């Protein structure tokens, strides 16, 4: 029996996908549920499993855009599973006989021009020419003179151009590859965010000493109690963002034409880098999660993104985004809003810097933070107040995020 395998729907509103990679070859025997292809949608890369076992016949090429429900391969369930079949031998291609080389009659050489006779004036600029060459920072030795005896004239100097150097050696190859559907969609959304929002960015800095002190004191116990789960910075930042969103609800809102939609929950999108590019999975109802719950959910989503198992549902929604360029060494940046959201917080690397503390200079681990926001819906008071609230919570986490009881907050 021949089974037609059709493209399943990866999610709501997706009508087309692209064959990113075939994981099998035409004529291969595949097992049921074996991954046979990776398909790109505009939201995620998904694996296509074989519905039955049998011999596969491919009906689409890599890079083809195919509609949801379109047949992409056939599987012959009556095909026998090969048992140690030897690989087919490559046929040797016979070399085409070389055509007899025709001997051409030697071409008569064109008469060579006699080189210009050199004299003491050769390569020497006239006073006017020298002035022009000096202004252009051009070495007279690089200019051919047309004057008597090879002298460099004023016209030679005027027409002379500074050499930009001639590249020699080295690899100058290039490669042109088609962007994946996911990458094209990301590019489209980023351009739309720049062109269709009134995006502004406000900055602040955070003294990370209090968080570092808590992590240094409790991270080992946290890891031992919660099955190897690490106590990172993201749980502190997520908690601080949730608190700030509750204080400044306009930042947790979205614009929809002439209307504003506000949310009484915080679904926090966390930007992570995966093998297929930037992914933004969502930590849902972050306001209800503990430090352990946030760390566990971020780890789960990050592993799914790394292994290419992230789904459209994992990335759908989100009311606010956090992105951490600091893991790559970024000191400061202006993150781009993740539409249709109205705000995104950018974290950066932590560097020890001297700061003034109660009239004294002290060295502390400092981080710059950036909030990009849509000024159509968020005013300066809300945006600056939001970022200050994030800063206050991060610099006083025990009181503002842990109710003065870090052990209880960390479930130790």
XYZ file of C-alpha atoms in Angstrom:
412
model
C 0.000 0.000 0.000
C 1.209 3.496 -0.857
C 0.660 6.093 1.868
C 0.676 9.770 0.955
C 2.326 11.857 3.668
C 0.936 15.362 3.853
C 2.268 18.430 5.666
C 0.500 18.667 9.038
C -0.560 22.052 10.411
C 2.195 23.340 12.737
C -0.191 25.782 14.361
C -3.035 28.186 13.954
C -2.728 30.760 11.129
C 0.191 28.889 9.481
C -0.682 27.879 5.916
C 2.753 27.242 4.410
C 6.053 25.695 5.469
C 9.427 25.178 3.838
C 11.367 21.944 3.543
C 14.546 22.881 5.394
C 16.341 19.509 5.324
C 15.506 15.984 4.256
C 16.931 13.606 6.851
C 16.519 10.626 4.499
C 17.219 9.959 0.828
C 14.834 8.918 -1.923
C 14.422 5.122 -1.801
C 15.485 4.760 1.847
C 13.632 2.447 4.193
C 12.160 4.419 7.134
C 10.748 3.238 10.427
C 7.479 4.486 11.867
C 7.913 7.760 13.820
C 11.442 8.192 12.427
C 12.232 11.872 11.744
C 12.405 12.172 7.964
C 12.574 15.954 7.486
C 12.920 19.311 9.200
C 10.357 21.891 8.092
C 10.504 25.630 8.741
C 7.433 27.688 9.463
C 7.537 31.420 10.092
C 7.558 30.677 13.820
C 9.613 27.530 14.411
C 11.504 24.599 12.934
C 9.736 21.265 13.417
C 10.562 17.628 12.668
C 8.319 15.616 10.352
C 8.003 11.988 11.553
C 7.194 9.044 9.261
C 3.600 7.909 9.758
C 4.370 4.291 8.809
C 7.375 2.096 7.992
C 8.354 1.446 4.388
C 10.271 2.650 1.334
C 10.094 6.439 0.944
C 9.764 8.442 -2.275
C 10.372 12.170 -1.932
C 7.991 14.551 -3.701
C 9.554 17.889 -2.713
C 13.038 19.354 -2.757
C 14.910 21.090 0.034
C 13.998 24.775 -0.006
C 10.553 24.168 -1.531
C 7.641 26.074 0.015
C 4.733 23.662 0.458
C 1.168 24.251 1.596
C -0.235 22.650 4.738
C -1.965 19.455 3.545
C 0.260 19.074 0.458
C 1.806 15.655 -0.266
C 5.585 15.790 0.294
C 6.471 12.098 0.097
C 5.091 8.617 -0.483
C 5.773 5.586 1.718
C 5.373 2.080 0.269
C 4.385 -0.049 3.239
C 4.932 -3.221 1.175
C 8.573 -2.345 0.608
C 10.923 -4.846 2.234
C 13.429 -3.655 4.791
C 16.915 -4.112 3.333
C 19.033 -6.643 5.172
C 22.665 -5.606 4.959
C 22.357 -4.627 1.333
C 25.652 -3.534 -0.128
C 25.739 0.072 -1.226
C 25.327 0.595 -4.920
C 28.606 0.933 -6.743
C 29.249 4.153 -8.468
C 29.524 3.804 -12.180
C 32.785 4.910 -13.578
C 32.339 7.594 -16.097
C 34.336 7.086 -19.257
C 36.530 9.948 -19.995
C 35.698 11.646 -23.227
C 38.504 11.320 -25.726
C 40.563 14.425 -25.829
C 40.189 16.405 -28.956
C 43.325 16.747 -30.966
C 44.922 19.993 -30.180
C 45.271 22.168 -33.179
C 48.569 23.805 -33.474
C 48.136 27.448 -34.138
C 50.611 29.372 -36.106
C 52.628 31.620 -33.870
C 51.163 35.083 -33.798
C 53.328 37.907 -34.832
C 54.232 39.954 -31.820
C 53.094 43.546 -31.842
C 55.974 45.919 -31.974
C 56.858 47.085 -28.496
C 56.983 50.780 -27.809
C 60.382 51.947 -26.950
C 60.565 52.989 -23.316
C 60.720 56.698 -22.699
C 64.243 57.897 -22.405
C 65.086 58.587 -18.773
C 66.826 61.728 -17.629
C 67.441 63.663 -14.445
C 63.891 65.076 -14.821
C 62.180 61.635 -14.849
C 59.703 61.408 -11.961
C 60.529 64.893 -10.743
C 57.478 67.118 -10.224
C 57.402 70.727 -11.185
C 56.947 73.136 -8.239
C 53.196 73.474 -8.959
C 52.832 69.707 -9.343
C 54.722 69.076 -6.097
C 52.384 71.350 -4.173
C 49.331 69.509 -5.520
C 50.826 66.077 -4.792
C 51.691 67.122 -1.238
C 48.115 68.278 -0.676
C 46.855 64.901 -1.927
C 49.489 62.999 0.095
C 50.605 61.225 -3.075
C 54.166 59.949 -3.494
C 55.644 61.382 -6.744
C 57.247 57.976 -7.363
C 53.776 56.556 -8.039
C 52.987 59.117 -10.752
C 54.042 58.802 -14.397
C 55.248 62.103 -15.814
C 54.283 63.171 -19.335
C 56.472 66.224 -19.494
C 59.780 66.530 -21.232
C 62.172 63.828 -20.065
C 59.440 62.229 -17.905
C 58.921 65.290 -15.738
C 55.643 65.370 -13.710
C 53.539 68.284 -14.870
C 50.766 70.157 -13.088
C 48.167 68.258 -15.161
C 49.751 64.941 -14.129
C 49.408 65.948 -10.482
C 45.793 67.108 -10.891
C 44.829 63.815 -12.547
C 46.752 61.624 -10.106
C 44.709 59.558 -7.652
C 45.832 58.133 -4.350
C 46.255 54.383 -4.511
C 43.842 52.454 -2.295
C 46.102 49.422 -2.462
C 45.660 46.276 -4.482
C 44.551 43.175 -2.578
C 46.958 40.334 -3.102
C 46.644 36.743 -1.942
C 44.079 35.561 0.599
C 40.697 33.977 0.078
C 38.108 36.190 -1.643
C 35.350 33.621 -2.125
C 31.688 34.171 -1.306
C 28.620 32.016 -0.779
C 24.943 32.804 -1.358
C 22.417 30.785 0.647
C 18.690 31.208 1.075
C 17.491 32.381 4.475
C 15.233 29.961 6.326
C 11.548 30.821 6.551
C 12.004 31.439 10.278
C 14.906 33.824 9.669
C 12.952 35.660 6.970
C 10.001 36.064 9.344
C 12.271 37.368 12.109
C 13.748 39.888 9.663
C 10.268 40.950 8.559
C 9.095 41.438 12.157
C 12.199 43.410 13.143
C 11.777 45.800 10.212
C 8.089 46.159 11.023
C 8.909 46.938 14.660
C 11.292 49.708 13.584
C 8.932 51.163 10.983
C 5.555 50.789 12.677
C 6.277 51.714 16.307
C 7.444 54.915 17.956
C 10.325 53.090 19.637
C 12.502 54.825 22.205
C 15.067 53.430 24.658
C 15.863 54.533 28.191
C 18.908 53.326 30.160
C 19.987 52.787 33.736
C 22.629 50.854 35.659
C 22.325 48.227 38.363
C 24.705 47.371 41.178
C 24.721 43.576 41.112
C 26.467 43.135 44.498
C 23.284 42.259 46.471
C 22.217 39.586 43.971
C 25.751 38.174 43.818
C 25.830 37.976 47.619
C 22.575 35.996 47.705
C 23.664 33.694 44.887
C 27.055 33.050 46.472
C 25.421 32.221 49.804
C 22.593 30.006 48.585
C 23.380 28.679 45.070
C 24.969 25.427 46.297
C 22.083 24.660 48.631
C 19.600 25.638 45.896
C 21.266 23.270 43.428
C 21.377 20.411 45.937
C 17.736 20.882 47.004
C 16.294 21.249 43.483
C 17.954 18.378 41.592
C 20.868 20.266 40.042
C 18.877 23.374 39.083
C 21.082 26.465 39.001
C 20.211 29.771 40.641
C 20.907 32.218 37.819
C 20.263 35.895 37.194
C 17.157 35.352 35.047
C 14.883 34.466 37.973
C 15.836 37.711 39.747
C 15.261 39.757 36.594
C 11.956 38.017 35.837
C 10.750 38.657 39.384
C 11.855 42.306 39.184
C 10.080 42.743 35.827
C 6.849 41.191 37.133
C 6.864 43.588 40.102
C 7.521 46.578 37.827
C 4.737 45.529 35.416
C 2.309 45.498 38.337
C 3.415 49.005 39.332
C 3.281 50.333 35.751
C 0.535 48.379 33.913
C 0.836 50.505 30.736
C 4.107 48.686 30.025
C 2.135 45.417 30.180
C -0.255 46.630 27.472
C -0.500 46.415 23.690
C -1.911 48.802 21.124
C -4.546 47.484 18.731
C -5.616 50.173 16.286
C -7.517 52.761 18.329
C -7.653 50.521 21.404
C -5.290 49.513 24.204
C -5.320 45.967 25.592
C -3.971 45.618 29.140
C -3.215 42.346 30.937
C -3.524 41.385 34.596
C -1.005 38.553 34.115
C 2.667 38.528 33.099
C 3.664 36.151 30.311
C 7.388 36.858 29.992
C 9.088 36.067 26.683
C 12.737 35.066 27.154
C 14.981 35.532 24.101
C 17.317 32.542 23.660
C 19.767 31.684 20.902
C 19.103 28.323 19.232
C 20.699 26.454 16.317
C 18.077 27.914 13.968
C 18.490 31.481 15.219
C 16.748 33.628 17.808
C 13.843 31.989 19.647
C 11.547 33.734 22.126
C 9.696 31.103 24.215
C 7.242 32.302 26.862
C 7.256 31.760 30.635
C 3.520 31.882 31.297
C 1.988 33.447 34.395
C 5.406 34.328 35.733
C 3.701 36.281 38.526
C 2.620 32.958 40.086
C 6.021 31.237 39.874
C 8.680 30.963 42.567
C 12.395 31.393 41.926
C 12.627 27.612 41.490
C 9.641 27.584 39.139
C 11.080 30.324 36.928
C 14.538 28.721 36.731
C 13.023 25.303 35.922
C 10.765 26.692 33.181
C 13.550 28.744 31.572
C 15.826 25.693 31.577
C 13.093 23.532 30.014
C 12.403 26.034 27.241
C 16.105 26.686 26.576
C 16.788 22.947 26.186
C 13.861 22.569 23.785
C 15.145 25.498 21.730
C 18.691 24.084 21.691
C 17.469 20.636 20.620
C 15.189 22.045 17.915
C 12.061 20.839 19.724
C 10.507 24.228 20.419
C 6.910 24.501 19.199
C 4.738 27.350 17.990
C 2.695 27.123 21.192
C 5.873 27.610 23.253
C 6.470 30.957 21.529
C 2.916 32.216 21.083
C 1.782 35.120 23.216
C 3.933 36.946 25.708
C 3.221 40.379 27.179
C 6.820 41.548 27.774
C 10.277 40.348 26.666
C 13.652 40.025 28.402
C 16.797 39.610 26.300
C 20.308 39.032 27.639
C 23.050 40.241 25.315
C 25.489 40.101 28.216
C 26.084 36.380 27.699
C 27.799 37.324 24.424
C 29.771 40.206 25.981
C 27.527 43.142 25.053
C 28.118 46.207 27.229
C 25.164 48.277 25.991
C 22.512 47.987 23.285
C 19.059 49.163 22.241
C 16.907 46.008 21.990
C 14.096 45.987 19.402
C 10.508 45.542 20.581
C 8.976 42.111 19.994
C 5.620 42.999 18.324
C 2.820 43.275 19.286
C 4.351 43.815 22.722
C 5.118 47.345 23.873
C 8.324 46.838 25.838
C 11.551 44.821 26.042
C 14.266 44.831 28.720
C 17.882 44.367 27.649
C 20.418 42.904 30.068
C 24.161 43.309 29.462
C 27.487 42.067 30.758
C 28.600 42.642 34.336
C 31.813 44.645 34.727
C 33.491 45.842 37.905
C 33.548 49.647 37.901
C 34.248 52.364 40.460
C 31.095 54.067 41.749
C 30.350 56.578 44.507
C 28.774 54.989 47.608
C 27.916 57.368 50.479
C 30.616 59.776 49.418
C 33.293 57.115 48.919
C 34.580 55.425 45.778
C 34.016 51.668 45.779
C 34.433 48.910 43.178
C 31.208 47.027 42.392
C 29.948 44.645 39.673
C 27.738 46.869 37.513
C 25.318 46.120 34.679
C 23.756 48.529 32.211
C 20.078 47.824 31.532
C 17.979 49.191 28.664
C 14.216 49.439 28.201
C 12.942 49.898 24.648
C 9.279 50.868 24.572
C 6.530 51.973 22.204
C 5.992 55.665 22.879
C 2.546 55.513 21.261
C 1.228 53.757 24.355
C 3.899 54.265 27.034
C 4.921 57.754 28.171
C 8.272 58.795 29.560
C 7.074 58.764 33.171
C 5.939 55.133 32.906
C 9.009 53.955 31.000
C 11.542 55.618 33.290
C 9.547 54.671 36.397
C 9.375 51.054 35.225
C 13.146 50.814 34.740
C 13.826 52.500 38.080
C 11.491 49.964 39.738
C 13.472 47.126 38.104
C 16.711 48.687 39.359
C 15.347 49.106 42.908
C 14.235 45.470 43.090
C 17.545 44.146 41.771
C 19.559 46.276 44.208
C 17.365 45.260 47.153
C 16.204 41.738 46.256
C 15.908 40.392 49.798
C 13.305 43.000 50.782
C 11.468 43.642 47.509
C 11.564 40.172 45.893
C 11.990 37.750 48.815
C 9.938 39.331 51.619
C 13.112 39.533 53.736
C 13.374 35.729 53.808
C 15.711 34.421 51.070
C 15.634 30.853 52.382
C 11.861 30.651 52.180
C 11.784 32.365 48.778
C 14.310 29.860 47.435
C 12.404 26.968 49.050
C 15.409 25.801 51.052
